[in-house]
Each structure stands twice: as structure tokens, then as C-alpha cells.
């Protein structure tokens, strides 16, 4: 049942119930200890009282040798010493004859414990009038100076002990019930007061929406337990704000990037359609439309790859890859363009790594293509591999224009362009973002080191498997 499903309870309910249970258990334990101690005290008190009766009788028998005087003393004891009529006494002479006995004593001598000079006792139940009474029995042998041994038997009615314990038990039940109610109320008040900052935090969080992602709650004074939560929430808000800004910028950039080729295709078609053209002009228009279409296709392909990589849905096929072979394949592919632009391509380092060769070749092709675009005539591009402790470092270095420091932190963002490349038909603005995603799919990291006028170095670090 949902009512008894603790997971559906509020924190106030859970903590209040736990506090009440804890207090109830404590009160019960204390009550049991008190009740047990009372039982032991009453038990010791009754034993002591019975022992005192036997001791006093023994002392009198030892000191008075005149049976007449002894009988008088016994009569006075029956009349005056025990006003509550709880104690009963039987004195047996050395010859086995009864010397004195309380009138109400109905317990036979055989039911008493064996007598010796030590205090021995036993518990029995005897009918006293209309009710059955609990009796504490004791016996003791008393030796007089003349060598004669008397037997003293005493019985103590301890039924009143049960009444006291029952009364005490009733009081403890009331106390436990009251403590249960008070602890429940007190627990609810304490928990509600303790959770008040959490409720305030919850209300502040509820007031945060898209237009207020710059709100921060960690600067306020919170209890120690909530400080880390507030700080973590602020960090999450910072990430959300950054992601939302990036998403907004991405939406704006993608609209801009899609608009340019589409406008170019529409414009080319409109101009051509405005009047009759020669076959060569129609051919030229179709080539422009195809070029813009290919650019759109590359852009959409790159965006799909990035989307799959972001959602960890891009499947990579890991296999041993030689960096020397990889570099040679990339250099051979770009050798014609490099020769045309009079740029030297060089490679160094031969190591084996575990990677998806197709994706890694795509990443290095993008980096080399980007380097060729910004390296002047007579420049040099180097593809290098080296080992540093447990990391394999791959790099693409050029002697081109370099990158302004203000662009370094944004160079791997989607559609970010540091120059007029945004309007270039050769660039989609996704190349470096794609490279970064490929490196991260291989559990690697990438960064750029650049100096304006001296060139750039894109460094990739991979764990050695």
C-alpha cells in the first residue's frame, strides 16, 4: 500500500517518525530499567525484613532461657511488633513441640525451607481469608547456651508488592504515552524548524527560469549541510547558462550559415531565370548551385556527427594504428595542394596507438587543411608524435599567421570564426569542433598553442593503452 511506502513520505514525516520512535525506545528502556530496579529493591526489602524478624527472634531465644518469659515476649510481639499483620511466626522447641504460633499462619512446617544458621528463604502462595497471598518463607535454627536448638519459622506476606508494582506499571504506561505524544509534537517542531532553510532554498529555486539563469543562491548564509548543495546548484546554473548561451549562439550561427548558401542558390537561380541564357551560362549556374549544395551537405554531415558524438551514439572501431602510416596517408592526400601553395609537409615519430583510423584521419585532415589555408608561401607544416610518460602526444604545427589570444578559448566552438572565413565557401565553421569531438571520443584532450606571426601548434594527448 502506498500509505506504508516510506519512499512516498515527506522528509518531515520521516524525521518526525524516526525521532518519535527513538524517543519512545529511550523512554521504554528507561522505564524497564526503573521497573526492574524497583522490583529488585522490593525483593531486597522483603528479604531484609524477613531476615530481621528471624534475627530478632533468634536474639531473644538466645538471651531468654526462661520459657515463661519467652512466651510473654512472643505474645507481645504478636500484638504490638507487627501492626500491619504482614508477618507470621512459628517457634518450635528442641523437643519438636510447638512453642508459639501466629493465629493466622496456615502454612505447614514442612513447606518452609530447610533451616540452618544462615538465612534461607523460599516463595509460596497461601490462601489468607478470601484471597490468595504471596508469601516469603524463612527458617533459622537457634542454639542456646545450654546446647538446645530451637527452630524459628517466619512468613512475610508480600502480596502488597504486586499492588505497588501494578501501580508503578500503570504510572509508567501513562508516562510513556505522554512522552510519545510530546516527542511526536516536539520532533515535528524540531524537524520543521530544521528543514525551514531547505524550504526557503526550494522557493528560491522555483523562482529561477530561463530569463534568470544568472541568479546565484550560494552567496547567502545557509546551514553547513546546504552550502555544498547551493554551491553545486550554482555550478549547475553556470553550466546551464553557458549551454543556453551557446545554444542560442549556435541557433543564430546555424541560421546564418544555412541562409548564406541558400540565398546564393536562390540568387543564382533567380538571375538565370530572369531571361534566356546560353547553355554555358546555365551550366555555370548549375555549378554554383551544386557547390553551395555540397557545402550544405558537408555542414549537415558534420552537424549529425557532432550530435551523435554529444549523445555518445557514435560507434568507433578501435584497432592498432601506426602514427607514421597515418601521417604519410594524410601528407600524401594533401601533397598536391601543398606543392601548389609551396608549403613543405614533414612528419616525425612512429608509435602505435589504439584508435579508429578513419576518424583519426578525418581529424588530422581537418587540421592540415586548416593549416594550409593560413600558412604563407614557403611555410612548413609538421605532423609529429612523441611519448611523454603514460601519454602519447600528437601535434600539427604550422608557420602560419598564428591566432590572436582573444580567440584561443573559443577556437573549438561550433561556427566560431576568427576572421572572414565565415563568408568563405571553403569553411563550414565546424572543422575544429569536429576535431575536438573525435579526440574526446578517444578519451583524449586537445589544445592549441599559438603566437601571432609565428604560427600555431595543435596538440592532442592520448592515454597509452
PDB file of C-alpha atoms in Angstrom, residues 331-456:
ATOM      1  CA  UNK A 331      50.550  14.060 -46.179  1.00  0.00           C
ATOM      2  CA  UNK A 332      50.110  12.158 -49.434  1.00  0.00           C
ATOM      3  CA  UNK A 333      46.484  13.325 -49.707  1.00  0.00           C
ATOM      4  CA  UNK A 334      47.480  16.996 -49.285  1.00  0.00           C
ATOM      5  CA  UNK A 335      50.786  16.795 -51.163  1.00  0.00           C
ATOM      6  CA  UNK A 336      49.348  18.258 -54.380  1.00  0.00           C
ATOM      7  CA  UNK A 337      47.735  21.238 -52.622  1.00  0.00           C
ATOM      8  CA  UNK A 338      50.859  21.797 -50.505  1.00  0.00           C
ATOM      9  CA  UNK A 339      53.061  21.746 -53.585  1.00  0.00           C
ATOM     10  CA  UNK A 340      50.734  24.187 -55.337  1.00  0.00           C
ATOM     11  CA  UNK A 341      50.940  26.570 -52.364  1.00  0.00           C
ATOM     12  CA  UNK A 342      54.692  25.921 -51.956  1.00  0.00           C
ATOM     13  CA  UNK A 343      54.297  24.653 -48.372  1.00  0.00           C
ATOM     14  CA  UNK A 344      56.530  21.887 -47.008  1.00  0.00           C
ATOM     15  CA  UNK A 345      54.894  18.888 -45.289  1.00  0.00           C
ATOM     16  CA  UNK A 346      57.024  16.864 -42.863  1.00  0.00           C
ATOM     17  CA  UNK A 347      56.353  14.025 -40.416  1.00  0.00           C
ATOM     18  CA  UNK A 348      58.196  12.634 -37.395  1.00  0.00           C
ATOM     19  CA  UNK A 349      57.678   9.930 -34.792  1.00  0.00           C
ATOM     20  CA  UNK A 350      56.440   6.380 -35.188  1.00  0.00           C
ATOM     21  CA  UNK A 351      54.266   4.958 -32.400  1.00  0.00           C
ATOM     22  CA  UNK A 352      51.368   2.528 -32.251  1.00  0.00           C
ATOM     23  CA  UNK A 353      48.102   3.578 -30.618  1.00  0.00           C
ATOM     24  CA  UNK A 354      44.576   2.169 -30.285  1.00  0.00           C
ATOM     25  CA  UNK A 355      42.145   4.290 -32.301  1.00  0.00           C
ATOM     26  CA  UNK A 356      39.560   4.455 -35.066  1.00  0.00           C
ATOM     27  CA  UNK A 357      41.801   5.068 -38.064  1.00  0.00           C
ATOM     28  CA  UNK A 358      39.058   6.626 -40.211  1.00  0.00           C
ATOM     29  CA  UNK A 359      38.042   9.165 -37.557  1.00  0.00           C
ATOM     30  CA  UNK A 360      41.648   9.991 -36.668  1.00  0.00           C
ATOM     31  CA  UNK A 361      42.486  10.507 -40.353  1.00  0.00           C
ATOM     32  CA  UNK A 362      39.474  12.835 -40.628  1.00  0.00           C
ATOM     33  CA  UNK A 363      40.649  14.869 -37.621  1.00  0.00           C
ATOM     34  CA  UNK A 364      44.203  15.268 -38.975  1.00  0.00           C
ATOM     35  CA  UNK A 365      42.883  16.086 -42.447  1.00  0.00           C
ATOM     36  CA  UNK A 366      40.842  18.943 -40.983  1.00  0.00           C
ATOM     37  CA  UNK A 367      43.878  20.257 -39.053  1.00  0.00           C
ATOM     38  CA  UNK A 368      46.206  20.052 -42.069  1.00  0.00           C
ATOM     39  CA  UNK A 369      43.570  21.645 -44.333  1.00  0.00           C
ATOM     40  CA  UNK A 370      43.176  24.467 -41.824  1.00  0.00           C
ATOM     41  CA  UNK A 371      46.969  24.873 -41.559  1.00  0.00           C
ATOM     42  CA  UNK A 372      47.374  25.036 -45.357  1.00  0.00           C
ATOM     43  CA  UNK A 373      44.736  27.741 -45.521  1.00  0.00           C
ATOM     44  CA  UNK A 374      46.674  30.056 -43.180  1.00  0.00           C
ATOM     45  CA  UNK A 375      50.320  29.133 -43.943  1.00  0.00           C
ATOM     46  CA  UNK A 376      52.026  31.508 -46.406  1.00  0.00           C
ATOM     47  CA  UNK A 377      54.217  30.526 -49.361  1.00  0.00           C
ATOM     48  CA  UNK A 378      57.475  28.947 -48.211  1.00  0.00           C
ATOM     49  CA  UNK A 379      55.957  27.866 -44.883  1.00  0.00           C
ATOM     50  CA  UNK A 380      56.109  24.470 -43.217  1.00  0.00           C
ATOM     51  CA  UNK A 381      53.589  22.084 -41.639  1.00  0.00           C
ATOM     52  CA  UNK A 382      54.826  19.317 -39.323  1.00  0.00           C
ATOM     53  CA  UNK A 383      52.922  16.237 -38.135  1.00  0.00           C
ATOM     54  CA  UNK A 384      54.695  14.830 -35.086  1.00  0.00           C
ATOM     55  CA  UNK A 385      54.277  12.057 -32.481  1.00  0.00           C
ATOM     56  CA  UNK A 386      56.150  11.663 -29.178  1.00  0.00           C
ATOM     57  CA  UNK A 387      55.798   9.796 -25.888  1.00  0.00           C
ATOM     58  CA  UNK A 388      55.559  11.615 -22.556  1.00  0.00           C
ATOM     59  CA  UNK A 389      55.287   9.242 -19.578  1.00  0.00           C
ATOM     60  CA  UNK A 390      51.942   7.446 -19.965  1.00  0.00           C
ATOM     61  CA  UNK A 391      50.620   9.811 -22.679  1.00  0.00           C
ATOM     62  CA  UNK A 392      51.071   9.825 -26.460  1.00  0.00           C
ATOM     63  CA  UNK A 393      51.344  13.360 -27.797  1.00  0.00           C
ATOM     64  CA  UNK A 394      50.378  14.038 -31.427  1.00  0.00           C
ATOM     65  CA  UNK A 395      50.646  17.515 -32.909  1.00  0.00           C
ATOM     66  CA  UNK A 396      50.153  19.543 -36.092  1.00  0.00           C
ATOM     67  CA  UNK A 397      52.448  22.594 -36.259  1.00  0.00           C
ATOM     68  CA  UNK A 398      52.435  25.320 -38.907  1.00  0.00           C
ATOM     69  CA  UNK A 399      54.408  28.501 -39.518  1.00  0.00           C
ATOM     70  CA  UNK A 400      51.344  30.481 -40.499  1.00  0.00           C
ATOM     71  CA  UNK A 401      49.699  33.639 -39.240  1.00  0.00           C
ATOM     72  CA  UNK A 402      49.001  32.447 -35.717  1.00  0.00           C
ATOM     73  CA  UNK A 403      45.827  33.062 -33.674  1.00  0.00           C
ATOM     74  CA  UNK A 404      45.007  36.138 -31.619  1.00  0.00           C
ATOM     75  CA  UNK A 405      44.931  35.362 -27.857  1.00  0.00           C
ATOM     76  CA  UNK A 406      41.310  36.510 -27.562  1.00  0.00           C
ATOM     77  CA  UNK A 407      40.267  33.727 -29.954  1.00  0.00           C
ATOM     78  CA  UNK A 408      42.191  30.859 -28.289  1.00  0.00           C
ATOM     79  CA  UNK A 409      39.451  29.944 -25.770  1.00  0.00           C
ATOM     80  CA  UNK A 410      36.732  29.885 -28.449  1.00  0.00           C
ATOM     81  CA  UNK A 411      38.575  28.275 -31.353  1.00  0.00           C
ATOM     82  CA  UNK A 412      36.916  24.864 -30.839  1.00  0.00           C
ATOM     83  CA  UNK A 413      33.365  26.231 -30.562  1.00  0.00           C
ATOM     84  CA  UNK A 414      30.894  25.429 -33.326  1.00  0.00           C
ATOM     85  CA  UNK A 415      30.587  28.043 -36.067  1.00  0.00           C
ATOM     86  CA  UNK A 416      33.175  30.227 -34.323  1.00  0.00           C
ATOM     87  CA  UNK A 417      35.313  32.073 -36.830  1.00  0.00           C
ATOM     88  CA  UNK A 418      38.214  34.348 -36.004  1.00  0.00           C
ATOM     89  CA  UNK A 419      38.153  36.104 -39.374  1.00  0.00           C
ATOM     90  CA  UNK A 420      36.149  36.476 -42.512  1.00  0.00           C
ATOM     91  CA  UNK A 421      36.168  32.728 -43.041  1.00  0.00           C
ATOM     92  CA  UNK A 422      32.500  32.778 -42.054  1.00  0.00           C
ATOM     93  CA  UNK A 423      31.663  34.005 -45.521  1.00  0.00           C
ATOM     94  CA  UNK A 424      34.076  31.647 -47.249  1.00  0.00           C
ATOM     95  CA  UNK A 425      32.689  28.778 -49.290  1.00  0.00           C
ATOM     96  CA  UNK A 426      35.560  26.558 -48.160  1.00  0.00           C
ATOM     97  CA  UNK A 427      34.712  26.635 -44.450  1.00  0.00           C
ATOM     98  CA  UNK A 428      31.632  25.474 -42.521  1.00  0.00           C
ATOM     99  CA  UNK A 429      32.894  26.698 -39.135  1.00  0.00           C
ATOM    100  CA  UNK A 430      32.592  23.152 -37.741  1.00  0.00           C
ATOM    101  CA  UNK A 431      36.009  21.713 -38.582  1.00  0.00           C
ATOM    102  CA  UNK A 432      37.784  22.306 -35.258  1.00  0.00           C
ATOM    103  CA  UNK A 433      34.641  21.414 -33.247  1.00  0.00           C
ATOM    104  CA  UNK A 434      34.547  18.125 -35.155  1.00  0.00           C
ATOM    105  CA  UNK A 435      38.258  17.513 -34.427  1.00  0.00           C
ATOM    106  CA  UNK A 436      37.667  18.111 -30.703  1.00  0.00           C
ATOM    107  CA  UNK A 437      34.758  15.624 -30.654  1.00  0.00           C
ATOM    108  CA  UNK A 438      36.864  12.952 -32.392  1.00  0.00           C
ATOM    109  CA  UNK A 439      39.721  13.403 -29.898  1.00  0.00           C
ATOM    110  CA  UNK A 440      37.336  13.209 -26.935  1.00  0.00           C
ATOM    111  CA  UNK A 441      35.758  10.033 -28.356  1.00  0.00           C
ATOM    112  CA  UNK A 442      39.239   8.508 -27.947  1.00  0.00           C
ATOM    113  CA  UNK A 443      39.473   9.739 -24.311  1.00  0.00           C
ATOM    114  CA  UNK A 444      41.986  12.356 -25.400  1.00  0.00           C
ATOM    115  CA  UNK A 445      42.341  16.112 -24.965  1.00  0.00           C
ATOM    116  CA  UNK A 446      43.264  18.830 -27.439  1.00  0.00           C
ATOM    117  CA  UNK A 447      44.571  22.364 -27.061  1.00  0.00           C
ATOM    118  CA  UNK A 448      46.278  24.967 -29.184  1.00  0.00           C
ATOM    119  CA  UNK A 449      49.499  26.898 -28.663  1.00  0.00           C
ATOM    120  CA  UNK A 450      49.855  29.921 -30.910  1.00  0.00           C
ATOM    121  CA  UNK A 451      51.901  33.068 -31.383  1.00  0.00           C
ATOM    122  CA  UNK A 452      50.736  35.747 -33.802  1.00  0.00           C
ATOM    123  CA  UNK A 453      53.082  35.968 -36.796  1.00  0.00           C
ATOM    124  CA  UNK A 454      54.927  32.726 -35.914  1.00  0.00           C
ATOM    125  CA  UNK A 455      52.286  30.039 -36.365  1.00  0.00           C
ATOM    126  CA  UNK A 456      50.186  27.607 -34.315  1.00  0.00           C
TER     127      UNK A 456
END
